Coordinates of C-alpha atoms and ligand atoms in Angstrom, one line a residue:
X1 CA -30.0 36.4 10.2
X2 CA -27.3 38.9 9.5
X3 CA -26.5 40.4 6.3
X4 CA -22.9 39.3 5.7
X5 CA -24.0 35.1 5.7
X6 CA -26.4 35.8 2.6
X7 CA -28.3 32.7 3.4
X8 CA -25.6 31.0 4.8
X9 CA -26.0 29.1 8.2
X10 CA -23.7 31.2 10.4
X11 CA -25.0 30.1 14.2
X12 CA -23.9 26.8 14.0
X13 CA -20.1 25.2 15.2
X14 CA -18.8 23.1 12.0
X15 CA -17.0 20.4 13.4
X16 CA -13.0 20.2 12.4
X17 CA -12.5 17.5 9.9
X18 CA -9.7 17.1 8.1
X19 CA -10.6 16.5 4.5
X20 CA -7.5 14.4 2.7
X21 CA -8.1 15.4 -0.6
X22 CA -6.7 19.2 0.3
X23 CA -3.6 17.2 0.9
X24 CA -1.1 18.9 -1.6
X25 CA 0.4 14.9 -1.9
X26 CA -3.0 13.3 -2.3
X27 CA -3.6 16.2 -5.3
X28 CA 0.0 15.3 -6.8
X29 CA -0.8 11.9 -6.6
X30 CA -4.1 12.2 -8.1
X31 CA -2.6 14.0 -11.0
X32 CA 0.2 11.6 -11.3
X33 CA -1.5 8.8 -11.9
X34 CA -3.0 10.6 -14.8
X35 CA 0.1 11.7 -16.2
X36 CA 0.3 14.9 -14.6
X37 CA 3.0 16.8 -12.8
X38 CA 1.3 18.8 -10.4
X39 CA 2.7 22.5 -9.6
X40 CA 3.6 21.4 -6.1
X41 CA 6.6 19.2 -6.8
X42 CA 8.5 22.4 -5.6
X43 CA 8.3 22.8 -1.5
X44 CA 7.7 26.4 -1.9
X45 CA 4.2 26.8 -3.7
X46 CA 1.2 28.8 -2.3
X47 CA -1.7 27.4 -1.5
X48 CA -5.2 29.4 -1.2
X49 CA -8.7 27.7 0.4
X50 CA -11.7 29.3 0.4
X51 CA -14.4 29.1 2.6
X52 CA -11.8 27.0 5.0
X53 CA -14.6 26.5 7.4
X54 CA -13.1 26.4 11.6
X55 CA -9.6 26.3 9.5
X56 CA -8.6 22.7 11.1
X57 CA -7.8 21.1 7.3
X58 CA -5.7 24.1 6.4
X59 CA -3.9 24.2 9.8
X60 CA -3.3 20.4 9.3
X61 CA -1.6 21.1 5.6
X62 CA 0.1 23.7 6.5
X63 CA 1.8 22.5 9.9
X64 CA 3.2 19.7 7.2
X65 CA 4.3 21.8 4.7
X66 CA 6.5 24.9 6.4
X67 CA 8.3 26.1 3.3
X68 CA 5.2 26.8 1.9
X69 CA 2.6 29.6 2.3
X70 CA -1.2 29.2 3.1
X71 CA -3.8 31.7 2.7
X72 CA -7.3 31.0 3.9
X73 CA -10.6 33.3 4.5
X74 CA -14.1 31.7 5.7
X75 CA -16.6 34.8 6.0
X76 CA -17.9 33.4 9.5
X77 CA -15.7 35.5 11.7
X78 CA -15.8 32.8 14.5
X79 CA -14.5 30.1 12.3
X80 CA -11.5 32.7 11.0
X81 CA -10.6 33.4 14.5
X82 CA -10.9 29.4 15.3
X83 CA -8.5 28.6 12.4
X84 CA -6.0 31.8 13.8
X85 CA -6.3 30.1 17.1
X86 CA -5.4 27.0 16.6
X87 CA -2.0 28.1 14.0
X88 CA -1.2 30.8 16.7
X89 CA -1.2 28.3 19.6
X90 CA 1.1 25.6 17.8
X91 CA 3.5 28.5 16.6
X92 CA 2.7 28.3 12.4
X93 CA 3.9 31.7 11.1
X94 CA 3.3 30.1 7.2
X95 CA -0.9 30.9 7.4
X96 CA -3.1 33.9 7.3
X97 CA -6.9 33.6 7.9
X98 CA -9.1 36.0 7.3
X99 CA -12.8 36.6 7.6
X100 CA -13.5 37.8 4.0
X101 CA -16.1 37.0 1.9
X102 CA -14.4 35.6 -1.3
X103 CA -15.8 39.0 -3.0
X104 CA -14.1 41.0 -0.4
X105 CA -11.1 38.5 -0.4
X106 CA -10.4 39.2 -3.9
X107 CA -9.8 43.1 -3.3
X108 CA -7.1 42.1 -0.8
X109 CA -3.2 42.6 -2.0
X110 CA -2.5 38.7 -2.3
X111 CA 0.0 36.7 -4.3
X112 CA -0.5 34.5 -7.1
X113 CA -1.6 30.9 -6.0
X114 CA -0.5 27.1 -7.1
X115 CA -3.0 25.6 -5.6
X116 CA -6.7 26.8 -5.0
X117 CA -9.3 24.6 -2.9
X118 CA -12.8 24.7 -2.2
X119 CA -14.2 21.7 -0.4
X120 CA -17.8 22.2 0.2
X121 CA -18.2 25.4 -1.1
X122 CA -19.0 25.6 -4.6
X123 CA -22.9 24.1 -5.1
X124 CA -24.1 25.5 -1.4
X125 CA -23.6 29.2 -2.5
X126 CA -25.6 31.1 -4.7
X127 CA -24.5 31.6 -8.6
X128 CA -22.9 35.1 -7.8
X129 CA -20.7 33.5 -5.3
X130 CA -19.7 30.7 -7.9
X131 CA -19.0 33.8 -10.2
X132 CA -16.7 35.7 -7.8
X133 CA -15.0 32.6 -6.9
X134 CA -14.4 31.6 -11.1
X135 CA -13.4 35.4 -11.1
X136 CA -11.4 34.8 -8.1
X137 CA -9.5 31.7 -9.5
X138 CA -9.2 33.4 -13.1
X139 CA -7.4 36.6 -11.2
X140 CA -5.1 34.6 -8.7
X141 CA -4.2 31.2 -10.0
X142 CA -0.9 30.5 -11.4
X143 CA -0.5 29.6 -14.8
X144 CA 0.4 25.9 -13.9
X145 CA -1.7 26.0 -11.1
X146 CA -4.2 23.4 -9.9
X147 CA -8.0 23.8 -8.4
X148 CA -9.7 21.3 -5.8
X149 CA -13.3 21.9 -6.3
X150 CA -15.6 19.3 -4.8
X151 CA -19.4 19.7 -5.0
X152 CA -23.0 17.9 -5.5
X153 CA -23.8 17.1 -8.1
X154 CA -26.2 15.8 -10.7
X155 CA -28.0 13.0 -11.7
X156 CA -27.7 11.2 -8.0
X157 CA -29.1 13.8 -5.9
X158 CA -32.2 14.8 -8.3
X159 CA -34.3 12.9 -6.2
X160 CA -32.6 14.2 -2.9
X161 CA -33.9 18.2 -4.0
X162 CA -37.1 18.0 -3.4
X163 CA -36.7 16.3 0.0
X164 CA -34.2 18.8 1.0
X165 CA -37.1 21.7 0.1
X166 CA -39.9 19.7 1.9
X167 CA -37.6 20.5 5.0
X168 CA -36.0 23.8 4.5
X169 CA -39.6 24.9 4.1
X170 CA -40.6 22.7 7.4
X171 CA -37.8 23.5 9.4
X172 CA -38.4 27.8 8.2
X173 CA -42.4 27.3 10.2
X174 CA -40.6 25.3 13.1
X175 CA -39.9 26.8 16.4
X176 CA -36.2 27.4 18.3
X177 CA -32.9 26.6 17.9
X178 CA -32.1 25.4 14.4
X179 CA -31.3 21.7 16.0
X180 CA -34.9 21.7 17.0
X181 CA -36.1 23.2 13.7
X182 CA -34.0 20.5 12.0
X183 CA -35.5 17.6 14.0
X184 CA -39.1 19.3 13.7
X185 CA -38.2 18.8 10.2
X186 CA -36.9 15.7 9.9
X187 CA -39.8 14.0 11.5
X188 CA -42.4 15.9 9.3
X189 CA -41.1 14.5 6.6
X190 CA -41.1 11.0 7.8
X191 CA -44.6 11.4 8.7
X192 CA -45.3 12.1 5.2
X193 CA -42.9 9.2 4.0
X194 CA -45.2 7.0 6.5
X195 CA -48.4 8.2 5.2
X196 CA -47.8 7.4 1.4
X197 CA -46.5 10.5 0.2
X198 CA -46.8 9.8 -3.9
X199 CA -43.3 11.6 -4.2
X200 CA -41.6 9.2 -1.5
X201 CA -44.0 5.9 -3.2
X202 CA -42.4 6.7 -6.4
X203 CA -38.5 8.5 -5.3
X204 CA -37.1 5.1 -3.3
X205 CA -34.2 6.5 -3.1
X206 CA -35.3 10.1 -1.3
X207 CA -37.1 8.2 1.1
X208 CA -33.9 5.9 1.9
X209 CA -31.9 9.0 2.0
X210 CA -34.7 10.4 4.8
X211 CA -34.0 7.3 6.5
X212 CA -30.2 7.6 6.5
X213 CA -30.5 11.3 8.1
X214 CA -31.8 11.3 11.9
X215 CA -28.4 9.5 13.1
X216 CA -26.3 12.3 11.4
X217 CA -25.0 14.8 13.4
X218 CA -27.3 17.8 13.7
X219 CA -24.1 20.4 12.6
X220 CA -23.3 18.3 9.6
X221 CA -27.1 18.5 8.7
X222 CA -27.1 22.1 9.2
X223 CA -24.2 22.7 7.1
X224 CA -25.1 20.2 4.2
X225 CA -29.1 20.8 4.5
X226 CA -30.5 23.9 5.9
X227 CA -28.4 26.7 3.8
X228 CA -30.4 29.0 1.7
X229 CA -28.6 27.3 -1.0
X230 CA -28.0 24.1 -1.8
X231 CA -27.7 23.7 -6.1
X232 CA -26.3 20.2 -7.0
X233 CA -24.3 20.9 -10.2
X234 CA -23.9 18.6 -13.1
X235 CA -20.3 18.2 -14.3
X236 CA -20.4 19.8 -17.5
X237 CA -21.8 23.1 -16.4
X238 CA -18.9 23.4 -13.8
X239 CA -16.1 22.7 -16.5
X240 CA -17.6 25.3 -18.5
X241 CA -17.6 27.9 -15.5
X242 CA -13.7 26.4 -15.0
X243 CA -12.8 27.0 -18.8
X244 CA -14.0 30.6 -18.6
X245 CA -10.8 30.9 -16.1
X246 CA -8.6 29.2 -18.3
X247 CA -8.8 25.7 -16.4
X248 CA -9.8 22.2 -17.7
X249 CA -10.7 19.3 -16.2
X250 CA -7.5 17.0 -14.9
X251 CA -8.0 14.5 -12.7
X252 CA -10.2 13.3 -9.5
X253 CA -9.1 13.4 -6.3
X254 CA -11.4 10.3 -5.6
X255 CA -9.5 7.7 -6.7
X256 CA -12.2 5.5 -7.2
X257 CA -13.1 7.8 -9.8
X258 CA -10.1 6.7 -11.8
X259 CA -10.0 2.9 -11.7
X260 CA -12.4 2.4 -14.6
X261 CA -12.1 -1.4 -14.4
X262 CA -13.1 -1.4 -11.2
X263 CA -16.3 0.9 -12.1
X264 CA -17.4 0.4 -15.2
X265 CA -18.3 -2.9 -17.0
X266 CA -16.8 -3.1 -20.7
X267 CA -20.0 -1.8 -22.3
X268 CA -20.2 1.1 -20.1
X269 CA -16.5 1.9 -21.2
X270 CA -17.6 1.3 -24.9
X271 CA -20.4 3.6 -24.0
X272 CA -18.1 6.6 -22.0
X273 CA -15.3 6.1 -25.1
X274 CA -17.9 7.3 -27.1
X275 CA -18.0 10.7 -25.4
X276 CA -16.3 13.5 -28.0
X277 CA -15.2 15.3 -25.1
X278 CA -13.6 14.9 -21.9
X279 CA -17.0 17.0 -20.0
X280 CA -19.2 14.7 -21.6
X281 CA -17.3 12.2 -20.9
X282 CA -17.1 13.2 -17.5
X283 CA -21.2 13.6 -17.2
X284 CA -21.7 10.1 -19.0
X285 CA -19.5 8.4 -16.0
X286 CA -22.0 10.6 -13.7
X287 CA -25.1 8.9 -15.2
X288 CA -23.7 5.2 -14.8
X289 CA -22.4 5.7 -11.5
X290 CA -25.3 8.4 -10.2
X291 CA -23.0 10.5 -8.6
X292 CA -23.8 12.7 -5.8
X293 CA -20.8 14.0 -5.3
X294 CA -18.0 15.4 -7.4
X295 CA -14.3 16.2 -5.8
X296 CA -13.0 17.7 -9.0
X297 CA -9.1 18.9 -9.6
X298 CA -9.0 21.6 -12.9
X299 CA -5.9 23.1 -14.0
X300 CA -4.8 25.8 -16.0
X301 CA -2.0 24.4 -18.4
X302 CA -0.6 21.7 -16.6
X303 CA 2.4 19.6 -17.4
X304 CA 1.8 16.4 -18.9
X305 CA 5.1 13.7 -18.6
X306 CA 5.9 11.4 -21.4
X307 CA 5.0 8.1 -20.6
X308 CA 8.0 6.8 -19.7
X309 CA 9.0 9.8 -16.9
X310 CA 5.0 9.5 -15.8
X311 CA 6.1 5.8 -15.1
X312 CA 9.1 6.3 -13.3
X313 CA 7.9 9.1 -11.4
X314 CA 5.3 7.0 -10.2
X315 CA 7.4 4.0 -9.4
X316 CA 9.7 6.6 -7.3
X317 CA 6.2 7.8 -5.4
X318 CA 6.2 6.5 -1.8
X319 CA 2.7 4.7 -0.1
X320 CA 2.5 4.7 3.7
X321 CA -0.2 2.4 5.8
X322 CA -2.5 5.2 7.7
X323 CA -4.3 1.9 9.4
X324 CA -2.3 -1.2 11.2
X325 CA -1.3 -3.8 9.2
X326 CA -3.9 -5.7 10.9
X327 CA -6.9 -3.9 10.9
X328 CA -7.2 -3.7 6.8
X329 CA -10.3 -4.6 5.4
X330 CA -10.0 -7.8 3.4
X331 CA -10.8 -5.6 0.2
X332 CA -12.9 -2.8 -0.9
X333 CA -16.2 -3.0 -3.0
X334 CA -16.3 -1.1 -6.4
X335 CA -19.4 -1.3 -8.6
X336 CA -18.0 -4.0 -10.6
X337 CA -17.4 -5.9 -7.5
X338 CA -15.1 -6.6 -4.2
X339 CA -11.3 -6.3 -5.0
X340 CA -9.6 -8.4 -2.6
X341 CA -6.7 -7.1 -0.7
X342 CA -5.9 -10.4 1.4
X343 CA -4.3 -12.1 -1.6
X344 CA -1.9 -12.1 -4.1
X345 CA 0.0 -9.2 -5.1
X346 CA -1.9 -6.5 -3.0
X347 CA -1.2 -8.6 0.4
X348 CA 2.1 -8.6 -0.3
X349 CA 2.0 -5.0 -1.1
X350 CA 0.6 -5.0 2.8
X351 CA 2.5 -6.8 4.3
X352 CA 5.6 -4.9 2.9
X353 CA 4.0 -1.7 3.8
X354 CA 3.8 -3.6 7.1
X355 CA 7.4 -2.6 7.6
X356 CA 7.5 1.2 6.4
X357 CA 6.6 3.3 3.5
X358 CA 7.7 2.1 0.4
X359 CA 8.1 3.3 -3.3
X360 CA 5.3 1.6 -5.0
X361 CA 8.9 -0.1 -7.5
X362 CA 9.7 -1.8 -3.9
X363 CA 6.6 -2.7 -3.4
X364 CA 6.4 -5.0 -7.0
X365 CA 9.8 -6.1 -6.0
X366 CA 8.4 -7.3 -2.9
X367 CA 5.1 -8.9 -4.9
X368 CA 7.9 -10.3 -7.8
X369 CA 5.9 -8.1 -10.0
X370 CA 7.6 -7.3 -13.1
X371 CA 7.4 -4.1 -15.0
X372 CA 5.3 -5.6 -17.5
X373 CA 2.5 -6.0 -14.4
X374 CA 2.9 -1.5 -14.0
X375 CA -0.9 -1.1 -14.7
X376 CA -1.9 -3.7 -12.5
X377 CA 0.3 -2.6 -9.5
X378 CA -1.1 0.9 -10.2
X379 CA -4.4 0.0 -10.2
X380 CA -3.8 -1.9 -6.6
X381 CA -1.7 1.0 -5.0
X382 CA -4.8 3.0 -6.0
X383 CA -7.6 0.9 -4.9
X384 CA -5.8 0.9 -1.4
X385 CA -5.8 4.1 -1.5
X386 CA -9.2 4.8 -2.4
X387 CA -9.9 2.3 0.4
X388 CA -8.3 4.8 2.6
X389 CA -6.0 2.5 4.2
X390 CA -3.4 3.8 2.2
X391 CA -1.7 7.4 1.7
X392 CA 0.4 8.9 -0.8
X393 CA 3.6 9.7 1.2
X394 CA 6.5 12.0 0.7
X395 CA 10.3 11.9 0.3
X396 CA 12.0 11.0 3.4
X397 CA 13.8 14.4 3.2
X398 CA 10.4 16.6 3.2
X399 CA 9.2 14.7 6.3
X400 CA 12.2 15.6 8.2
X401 CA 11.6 19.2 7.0
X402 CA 7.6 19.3 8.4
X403 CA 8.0 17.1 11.2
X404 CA 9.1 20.1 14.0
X405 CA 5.8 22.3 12.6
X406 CA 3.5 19.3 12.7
X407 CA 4.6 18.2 16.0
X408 CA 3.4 21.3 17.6
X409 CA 0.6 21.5 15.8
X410 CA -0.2 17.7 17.3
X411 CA 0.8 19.1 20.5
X412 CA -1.9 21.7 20.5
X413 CA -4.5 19.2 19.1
X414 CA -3.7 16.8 21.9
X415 CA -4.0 19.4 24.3
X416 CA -7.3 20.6 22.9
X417 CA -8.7 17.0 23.4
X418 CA -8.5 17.2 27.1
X419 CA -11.7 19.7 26.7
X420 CA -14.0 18.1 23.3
X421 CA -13.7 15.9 20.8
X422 CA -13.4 18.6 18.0
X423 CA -10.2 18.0 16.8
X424 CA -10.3 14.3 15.4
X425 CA -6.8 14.1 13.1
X426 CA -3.0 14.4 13.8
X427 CA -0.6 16.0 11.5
X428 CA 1.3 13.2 9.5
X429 CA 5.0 14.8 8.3
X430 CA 5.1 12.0 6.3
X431 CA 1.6 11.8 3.8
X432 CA 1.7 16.2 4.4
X433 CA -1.8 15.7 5.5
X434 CA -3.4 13.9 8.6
X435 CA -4.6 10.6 10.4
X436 CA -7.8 9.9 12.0
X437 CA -7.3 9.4 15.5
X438 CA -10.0 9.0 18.4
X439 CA -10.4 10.7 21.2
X440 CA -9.2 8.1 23.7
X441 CA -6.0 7.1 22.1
X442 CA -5.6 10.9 21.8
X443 CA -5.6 11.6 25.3
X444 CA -2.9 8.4 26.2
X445 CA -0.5 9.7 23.5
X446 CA -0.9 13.4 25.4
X447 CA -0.7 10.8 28.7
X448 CA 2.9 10.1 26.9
X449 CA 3.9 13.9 26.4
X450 CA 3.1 14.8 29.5
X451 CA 4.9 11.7 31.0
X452 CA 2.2 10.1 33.2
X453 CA 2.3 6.6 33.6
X454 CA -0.8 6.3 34.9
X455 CA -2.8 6.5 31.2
X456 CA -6.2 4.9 32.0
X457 CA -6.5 7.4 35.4
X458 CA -5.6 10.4 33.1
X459 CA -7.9 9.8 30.5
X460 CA -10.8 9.2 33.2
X461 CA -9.9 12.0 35.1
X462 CA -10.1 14.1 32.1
X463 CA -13.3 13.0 30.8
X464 CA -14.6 13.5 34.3
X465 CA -13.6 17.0 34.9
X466 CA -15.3 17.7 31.1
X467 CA -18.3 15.5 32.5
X468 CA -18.9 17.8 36.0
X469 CA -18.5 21.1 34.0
X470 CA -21.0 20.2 31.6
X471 CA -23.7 18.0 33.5
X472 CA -26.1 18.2 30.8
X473 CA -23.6 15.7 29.0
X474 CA -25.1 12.3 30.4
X475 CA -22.1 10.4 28.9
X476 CA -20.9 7.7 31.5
X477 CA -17.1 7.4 32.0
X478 CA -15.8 4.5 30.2
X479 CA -14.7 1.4 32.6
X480 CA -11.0 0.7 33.3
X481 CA -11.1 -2.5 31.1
X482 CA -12.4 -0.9 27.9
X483 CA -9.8 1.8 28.4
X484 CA -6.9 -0.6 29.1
X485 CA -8.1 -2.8 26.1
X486 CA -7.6 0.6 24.0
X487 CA -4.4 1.3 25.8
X488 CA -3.5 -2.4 24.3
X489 CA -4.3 -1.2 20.5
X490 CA -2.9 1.9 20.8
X491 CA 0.9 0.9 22.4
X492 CA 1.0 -2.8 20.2
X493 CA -1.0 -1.5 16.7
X494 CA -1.4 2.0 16.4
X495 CA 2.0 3.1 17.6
X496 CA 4.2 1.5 14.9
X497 CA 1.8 3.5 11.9
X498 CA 2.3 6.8 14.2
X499 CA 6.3 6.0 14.3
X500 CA 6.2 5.4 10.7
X501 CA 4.4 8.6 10.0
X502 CA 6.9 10.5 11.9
X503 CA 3.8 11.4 14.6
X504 CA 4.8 9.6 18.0
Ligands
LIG601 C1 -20.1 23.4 4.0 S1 -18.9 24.5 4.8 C2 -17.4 23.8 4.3 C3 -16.3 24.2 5.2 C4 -15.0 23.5 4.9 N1 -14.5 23.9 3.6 C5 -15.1 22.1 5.1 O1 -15.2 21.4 4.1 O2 -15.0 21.6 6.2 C6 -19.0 26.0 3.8 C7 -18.2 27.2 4.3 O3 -18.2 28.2 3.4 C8 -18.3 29.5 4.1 N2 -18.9 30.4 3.1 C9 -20.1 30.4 2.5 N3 -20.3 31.4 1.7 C10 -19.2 32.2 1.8 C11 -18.7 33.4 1.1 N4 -19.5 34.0 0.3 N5 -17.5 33.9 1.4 C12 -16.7 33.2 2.3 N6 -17.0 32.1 2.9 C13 -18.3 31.5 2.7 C14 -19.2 29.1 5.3 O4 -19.1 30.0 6.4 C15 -18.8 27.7 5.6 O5 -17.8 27.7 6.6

């Protein structure tokens, strides 16, 4: 292993997801619905993310923000170059990548950020990396400024550790690539698990987290697993690194995180209200809901709006489907229980954003909600979008302004599809961030571009020439029917949410 990973897993691909929560709207909203004016309001902020990975979730904000500026470094140089490629090749002049680690970053000559995300970063790198990147953050964020920091965290992976150690150290006295050193691995340990280990008798919950693992993806295992480090963090102890920069804690970006109600029964809240600060506070919600995972947004003297302007503001923010109307879930399961979304008020709220995105004030109007029912339209607006069915979306002017940028970025990512499936998400001008869309229906929306008529034929003939140059793939083509069945989804369901989003 070379010097510059420091532990890190470097000979791996990471796979290009797009990760909503470094969505500048998602962040405003997230702060919003606390209160909080986020420093992004204005189109022209600057926006820093470390350890960006192959760059495809900075690409993706970027394309859909072109008045503002994007920095990112990721200290694998193929990922940098990846992230260059792909802003290079759909014409972004508003990002710079660089292959810096985030010590060597810091020396750069660099501007003073709004917005600084990590996704991923902060508990898989070793203490002195969590030092530069506080040093980092203390040195380069604006005062105002926000920070996305999303990590693992403690008590619901404490029975995970010693699993993950069982098969670092396993996978460290396997042989070959590290795929076949992580499924030498994973099967030790289930051998273990099978033969009445005392740890995986008495940890249920490691040994149904072993369970969940040999479907995942070997490169997501690598990336979460196999690194040198991997610290789960509890809440408090990051706030405290965050205060020595000047930030405290502001809001989630996992919305789920913020509907109380929906998460915590009364005597849990009783419990949590007890808390004399907001970390503890924060650590006590940990413990009920045994969090694994944190996604964390700190700020260093942020604005906080009177009630009245928070309420308005909010009333003023626009929510856009990122699903068809008809493909919602019939509600979304909290701890405290399923909240429905195929009654009532939040149907209506469906079915009006059925017809476009609407400011969540239209969207009572359309549920004859009055303004005395504000918290409970919030709290549905939010569920939806924790349910992920829903976006935060943007003023109709600052779509206009990103669609050009996002559309050859989507041109590019369509393009790309004809060779993998690497590039799972299209630019939406409208939310500022991006929508999951699958290969297929990729590849009949570049069908559209190119102006073939002949969709299904393309789409074969494409996944055929990408079957005979790579005949260790044993992936049969799909049949005609399947694809025209997709063809059907695509032109009748998924086309109105693309039109809406400003996409197709
Ligand atoms: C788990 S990946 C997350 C990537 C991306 N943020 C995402 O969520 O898709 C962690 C990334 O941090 C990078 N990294 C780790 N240590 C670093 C360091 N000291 N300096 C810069 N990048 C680093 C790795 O190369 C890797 O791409």
């Amino acid at each position: 292993m070379s010097d510059w990973t420091r532990g890190y897993v470097a000979d791996v691909d990471y796979i290009s997801e797009f990760h909503r929560e470094l969505s500048p709207t998602h962040l405003s909203f997230a702060l919003l619905t606390q209160g909080l004016r986020a420093p992004t309001a204005n189109r022209r902020f600057r926006y820093c993310e470390l350890g960006c990975g192959a760059g495809f979730s900075a690409n993706v904000v970027a394309a859909s923000h072109p008045d503002a500026e994007f920095w990112a470094t990721d200290f694998n140089p193929n990922f940098a170059a990846s992230g260059r490629r792909l802003a290079e090749n759909a014409g972004l002049d508003n990002i710079h990548f660089f292959d810096k680690s985030f010590a060597e970053f810091a020396q750069l000559d660099l501007p003073q950020f709004d917005v600084i995300t990590l996704h991923g970063i902060y508990s898989w790198v070793m203490a002195e990396h969590r030092q530069e990147i506080v040093a980092f953050i203390r040195d380069r964020l604006n005062n105002g400024g926000i920070v996305y920091v999303s990590y693992n965290c403690l008590p619901g992976l404490a029975q995970v550790q010693p699993l993950r150690r069982l098969m670092t150290e396993a996978a460290e006295r396997a042989e070959g690539t590290l795929d076949r050193r992580i499924d030498a691995a994973l099967s030790f340990a289930q051998r273990l698990a099978e033969h009445g280990a005392g740890f995986f008798a008495e940890h249920a919950a490691a040994k149904a987290h072993l369970a969940s693992m040999p479907p995942m993806s070997r490169r997501y295992l690598a990336h979460e697993y196999f690194n040198f480090i991997w610290t789960p963090l509890y809440h408090v102890d990051v706030a405290r690194q965050m205060h020595a920069a000047k930030l405290s804690f502001a809001a989630s970006a996992d919305m789920a995180q913020q509907l109380d109600r929906l998460c915590l029964s009364p005597e849990q809240s009783a419990v949590m209200a007890e808390a004399p600060d907001l970390a503890f506070r924060e650590m006590l919600r940990d413990y009920i809901l045994n969090q694994r995972f944190r996604r964390d947004v700190f700020a260093r003297g942020i604005e906080r709006l009177r009630p009245a302007e928070a309420r308005e503001t909010l009333k003023a923010t626009r929510l856009a489907l990122s699903v068809p109307r008809g493909r919602v879930t019939v509600g979304a399961e909290f701890p405290q229980g399923l909240f429905p979304f195929d009654s009532g008020a939040p149907r209506s709220f469906l079915d009006a954003l059925g017809e476009g995105p609407k400011s969540l004030g239209d969207l009572m109007s359309a549920a004859e909600l009055s303004d005395s029912a504000f918290a409970p339209a919030l709290e549905m607006a939010m569920a939806l979008v924790s349910s992920r069915q829903v976006q935060p979306a943007r003023s109709r002017a600052d779509a206009e302004a990103a669609a050009p940028s996002a559309h050859r970025l989507n041109a590019a990512i369509l393009n790309r599809s004809r060779f993998d499936d690497h590039m799972p998400v299209l630019a939406s001008p409208l939310t500022g961030g991006g929508i999951d869309i699958d290969r297929w229906h990729r590849l009949m929306l570049l069908a559209r571009v190119l102006g073939r008529t002949d969709t299904i034929e393309f789409v074969r003939d494409t996944l055929r020439a990408e079957a005979d140059a790579n005949p260790v793939s044993e992936r049969p083509l799909p049949n005609p029917e399947v694809l025209a069945a997709h063809k059907m989804f695509l032109d009748a369901e998924l086309m109105p949410v693309l039109r809406q989003h400003g996409i197709a």
